[in-house]
Short mmCIF file of C-alpha atoms and ligand atoms in Angstrom, two decimals:
data_model
loop_
_atom_site.label_atom_id
_atom_site.label_comp_id
_atom_site.label_asym_id
_atom_site.label_seq_id
_atom_site.Cartn_x
_atom_site.Cartn_y
_atom_site.Cartn_z
CA MET P 1331 -23.27 -6.93 17.16
CA GLU P 1332 -22.62 -7.62 13.33
CA GLU P 1333 -19.78 -5.02 13.49
CA PHE P 1334 -18.20 -6.91 15.82
CA GLU P 1335 -18.34 -9.97 14.07
CA HIS P 1336 -16.93 -8.37 11.22
CA GLN P 1337 -14.01 -6.69 12.97
CA MET P 1338 -13.43 -10.43 14.60
CA GLN P 1339 -13.69 -11.94 11.10
CA PHE P 1340 -11.23 -9.35 9.96
CA VAL P 1341 -8.34 -9.78 12.55
CA PHE P 1342 -8.97 -13.56 12.49
CA ALA P 1343 -8.10 -13.70 8.86
CA LEU P 1344 -4.87 -11.54 9.47
CA ARG P 1345 -3.64 -13.79 12.21
CA SER P 1346 -4.46 -17.31 10.43
CA ARG P 1347 -2.57 -15.85 7.23
CA GLY P 1348 0.43 -14.94 9.09
CA VAL P 1349 0.08 -11.30 9.98
CA THR P 1350 1.45 -11.56 13.77
CA ASN P 1351 3.44 -8.67 14.42
CA ALA P 1352 1.61 -6.78 17.02
CA ALA P 1353 1.81 -3.28 15.54
CA VAL P 1354 0.64 -4.42 12.50
CA LEU P 1355 -2.04 -5.80 13.81
CA ASN P 1356 -2.82 -2.78 16.06
CA ALA P 1357 -2.80 -0.42 13.11
CA MET P 1358 -4.73 -2.44 10.83
CA GLU P 1359 -7.95 -2.36 13.58
CA LYS P 1360 -8.15 1.16 14.38
CA LEU P 1361 -8.35 1.77 10.70
CA GLN P 1362 -11.94 1.12 9.16
CA ARG P 1363 -11.02 -0.07 5.43
CA ARG P 1364 -15.01 0.91 5.24
CA ASP P 1365 -13.92 4.22 4.97
CA PHE P 1366 -11.77 3.42 1.74
CA VAL P 1367 -14.11 2.08 -0.62
CA GLU P 1368 -17.58 3.62 -1.88
CA GLY P 1369 -21.38 2.63 -1.97
CA ILE P 1370 -21.99 -1.14 -1.86
CA PHE P 1371 -18.07 -2.13 -1.64
CA GLN P 1372 -18.46 -0.53 2.12
CA ASP P 1373 -20.51 -3.86 3.44
CA ARG P 1374 -18.11 -6.17 1.72
CA SER P 1375 -14.91 -4.11 3.42
CA PHE P 1376 -14.07 -6.78 6.01
CA GLU P 1377 -14.08 -9.53 3.63
CA ASP P 1378 -10.37 -10.61 2.86
CA THR P 1379 -10.47 -9.79 -0.76
CA PRO P 1380 -9.40 -6.80 -3.10
CA LEU P 1381 -12.45 -4.69 -4.16
CA PRO P 1382 -12.96 -2.37 -6.92
CA ILE P 1383 -12.26 1.42 -6.63
CA SER P 1384 -12.33 4.21 -9.14
CA CYS P 1385 -10.41 4.44 -11.86
CA GLY P 1386 -10.61 0.46 -12.80
CA GLN P 1387 -8.75 -0.34 -9.69
CA THR P 1388 -8.51 -2.09 -6.75
CA ILE P 1389 -8.07 -1.69 -3.21
CA SER P 1390 -5.57 -4.78 -1.91
CA GLN P 1391 -6.58 -7.93 0.05
CA PRO P 1392 -6.53 -6.93 3.78
CA THR P 1393 -4.04 -10.12 4.51
CA VAL P 1394 -1.49 -9.03 1.75
CA VAL P 1395 -1.45 -5.70 2.65
CA GLY P 1396 -0.65 -7.13 6.45
CA LEU P 1397 1.84 -9.34 4.96
CA MET P 1398 3.73 -6.56 2.96
CA THR P 1399 3.64 -4.06 6.20
CA GLN P 1400 4.69 -6.66 8.50
CA ALA P 1401 8.12 -7.37 6.18
CA LEU P 1402 8.85 -3.53 5.83
CA GLU P 1403 9.81 -3.62 9.74
CA LEU P 1404 8.76 -0.46 10.06
CA ASN P 1405 10.09 2.13 12.99
CA ASN P 1406 8.76 5.65 14.24
CA ARG P 1407 12.13 6.85 12.39
CA CYS P 1408 11.69 5.54 8.76
CA LYS P 1409 10.53 8.00 5.62
CA VAL P 1410 8.65 5.37 3.46
CA LEU P 1411 7.82 5.84 -0.04
CA GLU P 1412 4.34 4.07 -1.60
CA ILE P 1413 4.15 3.72 -5.39
CA GLY P 1414 0.13 3.23 -5.92
CA THR P 1415 -1.66 5.03 -3.57
CA GLY P 1416 -5.27 3.57 -5.24
CA SER P 1417 -7.99 4.27 -2.42
CA GLY P 1418 -5.04 5.67 0.33
CA TYR P 1419 -5.78 2.37 2.58
CA GLN P 1420 -2.12 1.06 2.31
CA ALA P 1421 -0.85 4.31 3.04
CA ALA P 1422 -3.05 5.06 5.95
CA ILE P 1423 -1.57 2.36 7.72
CA LEU P 1424 1.85 3.10 6.95
CA SER P 1425 1.45 6.57 8.38
CA ARG P 1426 0.11 5.03 11.76
CA LEU P 1427 3.74 2.92 11.97
CA ALA P 1428 6.28 5.20 10.44
CA ARG P 1429 7.48 9.02 10.29
CA ARG P 1430 6.74 10.09 7.19
CA VAL P 1431 4.90 8.87 4.31
CA TYR P 1432 5.04 9.61 0.63
CA THR P 1433 2.81 8.23 -1.88
CA VAL P 1434 2.52 8.55 -5.67
CA GLU P 1435 -0.76 7.85 -8.22
CA ARG P 1436 -0.61 8.31 -11.57
CA HIS P 1437 -4.66 8.91 -11.84
CA ARG P 1438 -5.06 12.16 -10.45
CA ARG P 1439 -8.89 11.19 -9.55
CA LEU P 1440 -7.60 8.37 -7.04
CA ALA P 1441 -4.94 10.98 -5.70
CA ARG P 1442 -7.67 13.53 -4.77
CA GLN P 1443 -10.31 10.99 -2.94
CA SER P 1444 -7.36 9.27 -1.39
CA ARG P 1445 -6.03 12.92 0.02
CA GLU P 1446 -9.61 14.07 0.91
CA ARG P 1447 -9.86 10.82 2.88
CA LEU P 1448 -6.34 11.03 4.84
CA THR P 1449 -7.07 14.65 5.84
CA THR P 1450 -10.57 13.89 7.22
CA LEU P 1451 -8.89 10.99 9.25
CA HIS P 1452 -6.14 13.68 10.64
CA LEU P 1453 -3.51 11.25 9.38
CA HIS P 1454 -1.15 14.40 8.58
CA ASN P 1455 2.19 13.07 8.27
CA ILE P 1456 1.48 11.29 4.49
CA THR P 1457 1.87 13.49 1.33
CA VAL P 1458 -0.20 12.14 -1.81
CA VAL P 1459 1.45 13.24 -5.21
CA HIS P 1460 -0.27 12.94 -8.30
CA GLY P 1461 2.58 11.51 -10.86
CA ASP P 1462 4.40 8.59 -12.41
CA GLY P 1463 5.41 6.41 -9.52
CA SER P 1464 7.80 3.97 -11.92
CA LEU P 1465 10.24 7.17 -11.32
CA GLY P 1466 10.07 7.45 -7.67
CA LEU P 1467 10.37 10.47 -6.12
CA PRO P 1468 13.89 11.72 -6.53
CA GLU P 1469 13.03 15.30 -4.72
CA GLN P 1470 12.37 13.41 -1.19
CA ALA P 1471 15.02 10.39 -1.71
CA PRO P 1472 16.66 8.41 -0.22
CA PHE P 1473 14.23 6.36 1.75
CA ASP P 1474 13.99 4.18 4.48
CA ARG P 1475 11.34 1.86 2.81
CA ILE P 1476 9.63 1.95 -0.34
CA ILE P 1477 6.33 -0.31 -1.00
CA VAL P 1478 5.22 -0.89 -4.56
CA THR P 1479 1.50 -1.96 -4.72
CA ALA P 1480 1.31 -2.63 -8.48
CA ALA P 1481 3.51 -5.23 -10.17
CA ALA P 1482 6.16 -4.48 -12.15
CA GLU P 1483 8.15 -7.08 -14.65
CA ASP P 1484 11.69 -6.70 -12.55
CA PRO P 1485 12.00 -4.48 -9.71
CA PRO P 1486 12.49 -1.01 -11.10
CA ARG P 1487 16.18 -0.07 -10.55
CA VAL P 1488 15.18 3.87 -10.52
CA LEU P 1489 13.15 3.02 -7.20
CA LEU P 1490 16.29 1.06 -5.85
CA ASP P 1491 18.59 3.74 -6.43
CA GLN P 1492 16.13 5.70 -4.26
CA LEU P 1493 16.41 3.10 -1.48
CA ARG P 1494 18.85 4.09 1.55
CA THR P 1495 21.47 1.86 2.38
CA GLY P 1496 20.05 -0.41 4.94
CA GLY P 1497 16.76 -0.23 3.44
CA ILE P 1498 14.09 -2.55 2.67
CA MET P 1499 11.96 -2.42 -0.59
CA ILE P 1500 8.73 -4.54 -1.37
CA LEU P 1501 7.15 -5.40 -4.34
CA PRO P 1502 5.01 -7.72 -6.41
CA VAL P 1503 7.01 -9.17 -9.76
CA GLY P 1504 5.75 -10.59 -12.42
CA GLN P 1505 3.88 -10.11 -15.37
CA SER P 1506 0.03 -8.51 -15.12
CA GLN P 1507 -1.85 -11.56 -16.30
CA ALA P 1508 0.53 -14.16 -14.62
CA VAL P 1509 0.53 -15.04 -10.96
CA GLN P 1510 3.17 -12.63 -9.54
CA THR P 1511 5.83 -12.92 -6.45
CA LEU P 1512 5.99 -11.11 -3.62
CA VAL P 1513 9.52 -9.86 -3.25
CA LYS P 1514 11.81 -8.13 -0.12
CA ILE P 1515 14.53 -6.73 -1.09
CA VAL P 1516 17.59 -5.61 1.47
CA LYS P 1517 20.14 -3.22 0.01
CA THR P 1518 23.32 -4.05 1.64
CA GLU P 1519 26.74 -2.41 1.40
CA THR P 1520 27.46 -5.17 -0.56
CA GLY P 1521 24.45 -5.59 -2.90
CA LEU P 1522 20.78 -6.55 -2.83
CA ASP P 1523 19.56 -9.50 -0.78
CA TYR P 1524 16.08 -10.88 -2.12
CA THR P 1525 13.26 -13.01 -0.06
CA ASP P 1526 10.37 -14.61 -1.61
CA LEU P 1527 7.50 -13.87 0.33
CA GLY P 1528 4.78 -15.81 -1.47
CA SER P 1529 2.22 -15.36 -4.48
CA VAL P 1530 0.19 -12.37 -5.10
CA ARG P 1531 -2.06 -10.48 -7.57
CA PHE P 1532 -1.98 -7.06 -8.26
CA VAL P 1533 -2.57 -4.77 -10.85
CA PRO P 1534 0.13 -3.59 -13.63
CA LEU P 1535 2.46 -0.92 -12.79
CA VAL P 1536 2.05 1.29 -15.70
CA GLU P 1537 4.44 4.25 -16.77
CA GLY P 1538 3.26 7.51 -17.32
CA VAL P 1539 0.30 9.51 -15.73
CA ALA P 1540 -3.39 8.42 -16.46
CA HIS P 1541 -5.27 10.58 -19.04
CA ASP P 1542 -8.86 9.80 -18.06
CA VAL P 1543 -11.63 11.41 -19.31
CA LEU P 1544 -12.97 12.35 -15.91
CA ASP P 1545 -10.79 13.24 -13.43
N1 SAH I 148 -2.20 0.59 -2.17
C1 SAH I 148 -3.66 0.55 -2.69
C2 SAH I 148 -3.97 -0.42 -3.66
C3 SAH I 148 -3.36 -0.24 -4.90
S1 SAH I 148 -3.84 -0.53 -6.20
C4 SAH I 148 -4.57 0.87 -1.83
O1 SAH I 148 -4.52 0.63 -0.28
O2 SAH I 148 -5.69 1.16 -1.67
C5 SAH I 148 -2.62 -0.10 -7.41
C6 SAH I 148 -2.28 1.29 -7.78
O3 SAH I 148 -1.16 1.73 -8.63
C7 SAH I 148 -3.34 1.88 -9.10
O4 SAH I 148 -4.29 2.97 -8.45
C8 SAH I 148 -2.67 2.13 -9.81
O5 SAH I 148 -3.21 3.86 -10.62
C9 SAH I 148 -1.66 2.68 -9.24
N2 SAH I 148 -0.22 2.66 -10.41
C10 SAH I 148 0.15 1.80 -11.37
N3 SAH I 148 1.34 2.33 -11.77
C11 SAH I 148 1.23 3.22 -11.44
C12 SAH I 148 2.71 4.45 -11.60
N4 SAH I 148 3.54 4.33 -12.47
N5 SAH I 148 2.83 5.67 -10.77
C13 SAH I 148 2.07 5.98 -9.67
N6 SAH I 148 0.64 4.93 -9.59
C14 SAH I 148 0.86 3.74 -10.06
#
């Protein structure tokens, strides 16, 4: 019963904060956020808040995940690039709505953990790459969609160059300590169209791979 109530609370939060797309809601209902966090945080996985994961990082707030996914306007022909794999939760949702997902993470430990989770969940259309996502993934470019789940001070030019014409990129823009703005960029024949989707708070996009003591 408690589980059912938690699920109701989870979906209610998504809907009440503007996640209305049926396919996105369906993908988020089918995946358990609990499977992407560890220890004591599993009992809080239904709450609409970010939660700590390994390497001092966070799994994003579910409503923000929903709004970003919805803004990507995915279909089953899309090849998607995510920067900032973290727990793998966002990548798992993308994988249910797109044809192919590539996700890049700078912490080796997070890349390994999320790769294991996604394999266990039989989500086989995702490739987790350990590397510096601020460089994108040139060998797989161009992408139909790009989602950055860490905040950059400006939309990285390198990533925009790897976006197909007609493609959409979603990312938080702003300084790490300040309030950031979620921005949607559509690449057209003639330039870039920007839409402000509201305020968010993300960990910063950091250049280079991490050199953790334990990974
Ligand atoms: N999308 C994740 C949450 C992202 S937290 C999820 O669903 O759980 C942001 C992640 O971006 C962190 O794991 C951080 O290590 C990673 N990150 C920051 N800068 C990066 C970079 N340059 N390349 C790849 N990953 C980066």
